[in-house]
Amino acid sequence: MPTFTSNTAQINFQTFGDQSNPAIIFSNSLGTNYSMWQPQIEFFKSNYFIICYDTRGHGKSTAPQGPYNLELLGEDVINLLNHLEISKAIFCGISMGGITGQWLAQHYPDRFNYVIVCNTAAKIGSENTWLDRANLVREQGLLPIASTAAGRWFTDPFIQSNPTIVAKLSNDLGAGSPEGYASCCEALAKADVREDLSKIRIPVLIIAGQQDPVTTVEDGLYMQHNIPGSQLFEINASHISNLEKADDFNRAIQKFIV
C-alpha cells in the first residue's frame, strides 16, 4: 500500500481507476478504515479516479501522539491531493469524515468541485462525551467500544441479514489503535463548524440516515438550512448508510455530481 507523510503521520491510501478521470476522495468514519467504501469504489471506479485513505490513527495509517484537531484532519486531505498532484476533486466523507468535509468546504473551496457530507453534523455530540470516550479507550482499549458498535452503526434487520459485513467492521474497530481512536475523539470534542457554514459557496450534498441515532436528520436539516444552496437526501438507514443502503447512497451521489 502506498503511503505519504502528512504532519508527522504516515497516511495509508489507495487509488482505483484512471487518473485522467475526475477525482473523488473518500474519508472514513471514526473507528473504521478505507475498506468501508468498497461499494462506492466498485460503483464509481469506471468513470472516476477514486482515492481512499485511512484517517490518521486508523487502519494502516500511523497514530502520532495526540491530541488531534479538525484542522489537522483536513490538512491531511489537502496534503494527499497535493501528493497526487490533483488540483481539484470531489470530496465524500461520513461521520468524522463528514465534519472534515465541512471544514474543507469552508477553508479550501478552490480544491473541490462538490462536497458530500454523510451521517454527520456541524457539531457532533458533546465535548465531555468525547473526552470521556477518549479516556475510556486509553484505559480499556477498543474492545468494549467494538462490542457495542454494530447497534450504533446499523439497523437490527441489517445486522441480522449481513453478519459478515457487520463482523468485519466491528473486528476492524477492535483491532485498531487505541491512541489513534482516542486522539480523534479529542478532535471531535472540539470540532464545531457551525459558525462558518453560511460562508460555504460550493455545492454541498448532505446525506442523513432516517434511523441514525448518532447524527440525526435534524442535524442534516440544520446543515441544509445554513449552507447556501445545499441539498439534503434522507436515506432509510442508520449511521453507516453507505453500506446499509449502498445502492441508494451511490445513486444519490451520482445524481448530484453529474
Coordinates of C-alpha atoms in Angstrom, one line a residue:
M1 CA 0.0 0.0 0.0
P2 CA 1.3 3.5 -0.8
T3 CA 1.8 6.0 2.0
F4 CA 3.0 9.6 2.3
T5 CA 3.9 11.8 5.2
S6 CA 1.5 14.5 6.4
N7 CA 2.2 16.4 9.6
T8 CA 4.2 13.6 11.2
A9 CA 1.7 10.9 10.2
Q10 CA 2.2 8.2 7.6
I11 CA -1.1 8.2 5.8
N12 CA -2.1 5.0 4.1
F13 CA -4.1 5.4 0.8
Q14 CA -5.1 3.5 -2.3
T15 CA -6.4 4.7 -5.7
F16 CA -8.7 3.0 -8.2
G17 CA -9.5 3.8 -11.8
D18 CA -8.0 6.1 -14.4
Q19 CA -6.2 9.2 -13.1
S20 CA -7.4 11.1 -16.1
N21 CA -11.0 10.9 -14.8
P22 CA -12.5 13.3 -12.3
A23 CA -11.2 12.5 -8.8
I24 CA -13.4 11.5 -5.8
I25 CA -11.7 11.3 -2.4
F26 CA -13.5 9.3 0.3
S27 CA -13.0 9.9 4.1
N28 CA -13.9 7.2 6.6
S29 CA -15.8 7.4 9.9
L30 CA -14.4 7.0 13.4
G31 CA -13.1 3.5 14.1
T32 CA -13.2 2.3 10.5
N33 CA -10.8 2.3 7.6
Y34 CA -11.0 2.9 3.9
S35 CA -12.3 -0.6 3.1
M36 CA -15.7 0.7 4.3
W37 CA -16.0 2.4 0.9
Q38 CA -15.9 -0.9 -1.2
P39 CA -19.4 -0.5 -2.6
Q40 CA -18.6 3.1 -3.7
I41 CA -15.2 2.0 -5.2
E42 CA -16.9 -0.6 -7.3
F43 CA -19.7 1.7 -8.4
F44 CA -17.6 4.8 -9.3
K45 CA -14.2 3.5 -10.4
S46 CA -15.2 3.1 -14.1
N47 CA -15.9 6.8 -14.6
Y48 CA -13.9 8.4 -11.7
F49 CA -10.4 8.3 -10.2
I50 CA -11.1 7.0 -6.7
I51 CA -8.9 8.0 -3.8
C52 CA -9.4 6.3 -0.4
Y53 CA -7.3 6.8 2.7
D54 CA -7.2 5.8 6.3
T55 CA -7.6 8.8 8.5
R56 CA -4.6 9.3 10.8
G57 CA -4.8 6.9 13.7
H58 CA -6.9 4.5 11.7
G59 CA -6.3 1.4 9.6
K60 CA -2.7 1.3 8.3
S61 CA -2.1 5.0 8.8
T62 CA 0.1 5.7 11.8
A63 CA -1.1 7.3 15.1
P64 CA 1.3 10.0 16.2
Q65 CA 0.8 11.3 19.7
G66 CA -2.4 13.4 20.0
P67 CA -4.5 15.3 20.6
Y68 CA -5.6 15.9 17.0
N69 CA -7.9 18.6 15.8
L70 CA -10.2 19.2 12.8
E71 CA -7.6 21.4 11.0
L72 CA -5.1 18.6 11.2
L73 CA -7.6 16.1 9.7
G74 CA -8.5 18.5 6.9
E75 CA -4.9 19.3 6.1
D76 CA -4.2 15.6 5.7
V77 CA -6.7 15.6 2.8
I78 CA -5.2 18.6 1.1
N79 CA -1.7 17.1 1.5
L80 CA -2.9 13.9 -0.1
L81 CA -4.3 15.8 -3.0
N82 CA -1.0 17.7 -3.3
H83 CA 0.9 14.4 -3.1
L84 CA -1.1 13.0 -6.0
E85 CA -0.8 16.3 -7.9
I86 CA -4.6 16.7 -8.1
S87 CA -5.7 20.3 -8.1
K88 CA -9.4 19.7 -7.7
A89 CA -11.6 16.8 -6.5
I90 CA -15.0 15.7 -5.3
F91 CA -15.0 15.0 -1.5
C92 CA -17.2 12.5 0.2
G93 CA -16.9 11.9 4.0
I94 CA -19.0 10.1 6.5
S95 CA -19.5 11.0 10.2
M96 CA -16.0 12.2 11.2
G97 CA -15.2 12.4 7.5
G98 CA -18.3 14.5 7.1
I99 CA -17.4 17.2 9.5
T100 CA -13.9 17.2 7.9
G101 CA -15.7 17.8 4.6
Q102 CA -17.5 20.8 6.1
W103 CA -14.2 22.2 7.3
L104 CA -12.6 21.7 3.9
A105 CA -15.6 23.4 2.1
Q106 CA -15.0 26.4 4.4
H107 CA -11.2 26.6 4.2
Y108 CA -10.3 25.2 0.8
P109 CA -13.3 25.8 -1.6
D110 CA -11.0 26.1 -4.6
R111 CA -9.9 22.5 -4.2
F112 CA -13.3 20.9 -4.5
N113 CA -16.0 20.7 -7.2
Y114 CA -18.5 19.2 -4.8
V115 CA -18.6 18.1 -1.2
I116 CA -20.8 15.3 0.1
V117 CA -21.2 15.0 3.8
C118 CA -22.9 11.9 5.2
N119 CA -24.3 10.9 8.6
T120 CA -22.7 13.8 10.2
A121 CA -23.3 17.2 11.9
A122 CA -21.8 20.6 12.2
K123 CA -21.1 19.7 15.9
I124 CA -21.2 16.0 16.7
G125 CA -22.1 15.2 20.3
S126 CA -20.7 17.0 23.3
E127 CA -17.2 17.8 24.3
N128 CA -17.4 15.9 27.6
T129 CA -18.8 12.8 26.0
W130 CA -15.9 12.6 23.5
L131 CA -13.3 13.2 26.2
D132 CA -14.8 10.5 28.4
R133 CA -14.7 8.1 25.5
A134 CA -11.0 9.0 24.8
N135 CA -10.2 8.3 28.4
L136 CA -12.1 5.0 28.4
V137 CA -10.3 3.8 25.3
R138 CA -6.9 4.7 26.7
E139 CA -7.7 2.8 29.8
Q140 CA -9.5 -0.2 28.5
G141 CA -8.6 -0.4 24.7
L142 CA -11.1 -0.6 21.9
L143 CA -12.8 -4.0 22.5
P144 CA -15.5 -2.5 24.8
I145 CA -16.4 0.1 22.1
A146 CA -16.2 -2.5 19.3
S147 CA -18.6 -4.9 21.2
T148 CA -21.4 -2.4 21.0
A149 CA -20.6 -0.6 17.8
A150 CA -22.9 -2.5 15.5
G151 CA -26.1 -1.2 17.3
R152 CA -24.9 2.3 16.7
W153 CA -23.9 1.7 13.1
F154 CA -26.7 -0.4 11.6
T155 CA -30.4 -1.2 12.0
D156 CA -31.3 -4.5 13.5
P157 CA -32.6 -6.0 10.2
F158 CA -29.2 -5.2 8.5
I159 CA -27.3 -6.7 11.4
Q160 CA -29.3 -9.9 11.2
S161 CA -29.0 -10.3 7.4
N162 CA -25.4 -9.1 6.9
P163 CA -23.4 -10.7 9.7
T164 CA -20.1 -10.8 7.6
I165 CA -20.1 -7.1 6.9
V166 CA -21.0 -6.2 10.5
A167 CA -18.4 -8.6 11.9
K168 CA -15.6 -7.1 9.7
L169 CA -16.3 -3.5 10.7
S170 CA -16.5 -4.5 14.4
N171 CA -13.3 -6.5 14.2
D172 CA -11.5 -3.7 12.4
L173 CA -12.5 -1.3 15.2
G174 CA -11.4 -3.7 17.9
A175 CA -8.0 -4.2 16.2
G176 CA -7.4 -0.5 15.7
S177 CA -5.1 1.9 17.5
P178 CA -6.5 3.0 20.9
E179 CA -4.3 6.1 20.8
G180 CA -5.4 7.0 17.3
Y181 CA -9.0 6.5 18.1
A182 CA -8.7 8.5 21.4
S183 CA -6.9 11.3 19.6
C184 CA -9.6 11.5 17.0
C185 CA -12.2 11.6 19.8
E186 CA -10.3 14.6 21.2
A187 CA -10.5 16.2 17.7
L188 CA -14.3 15.7 17.6
A189 CA -14.6 17.1 21.1
K190 CA -13.5 20.5 19.9
A191 CA -14.8 20.3 16.3
D192 CA -17.5 22.8 15.6
V193 CA -18.0 24.3 12.2
R194 CA -21.5 25.9 12.8
E195 CA -20.3 29.5 12.8
D196 CA -19.0 29.5 9.2
L197 CA -21.5 27.2 7.4
S198 CA -23.1 30.2 5.8
K199 CA -19.8 31.1 4.1
I200 CA -19.7 27.9 2.1
R201 CA -20.2 28.7 -1.6
I202 CA -19.5 25.3 -3.3
P203 CA -22.2 22.7 -4.0
V204 CA -22.8 20.5 -0.9
L205 CA -24.9 17.3 -0.6
I206 CA -26.0 16.2 2.8
I207 CA -27.0 12.6 3.3
A208 CA -28.9 11.9 6.5
G209 CA -30.0 8.5 7.9
Q210 CA -33.6 8.4 8.9
Q211 CA -32.7 5.7 11.5
D212 CA -29.4 7.2 12.6
P213 CA -29.2 7.5 16.4
V214 CA -25.8 9.3 16.3
T215 CA -26.2 12.1 13.7
T216 CA -29.9 12.6 13.0
V217 CA -32.0 14.0 10.2
E218 CA -32.4 17.1 12.4
D219 CA -28.6 17.5 12.2
G220 CA -28.9 17.3 8.4
L221 CA -31.6 19.9 8.3
Y222 CA -29.5 22.3 10.4
M223 CA -26.7 22.0 7.9
Q224 CA -29.1 22.3 4.9
H225 CA -30.6 25.5 6.4
N226 CA -27.2 27.1 7.0
I227 CA -25.2 26.1 3.9
P228 CA -26.4 28.2 1.0
G229 CA -27.8 26.1 -1.9
S230 CA -27.1 22.8 -0.2
Q231 CA -29.3 19.7 -0.8
L232 CA -30.5 17.1 1.7
F233 CA -31.1 13.5 0.8
E234 CA -32.7 11.3 3.5
I235 CA -31.8 7.7 3.4
N236 CA -33.6 4.8 5.2
A237 CA -30.6 3.6 7.1
S238 CA -28.6 4.0 10.3
H239 CA -25.2 5.6 10.8
I240 CA -23.1 3.7 8.2
S241 CA -25.6 4.4 5.4
N242 CA -23.1 3.8 2.5
L243 CA -23.0 0.1 3.4
E244 CA -26.6 -0.4 4.7
K245 CA -28.2 1.2 1.6
A246 CA -25.3 1.2 -0.8
D247 CA -27.5 1.4 -4.0
D248 CA -29.5 4.4 -2.8
F249 CA -26.3 6.1 -1.5
N250 CA -24.5 5.7 -4.8
R251 CA -27.4 6.9 -6.9
A252 CA -27.8 10.0 -4.7
I253 CA -24.1 10.9 -5.2
Q254 CA -24.2 10.1 -8.9
K255 CA -27.2 12.3 -9.4
F256 CA -25.6 15.2 -7.5
I257 CA -22.2 15.2 -9.3
V258 CA -23.3 14.5 -12.9

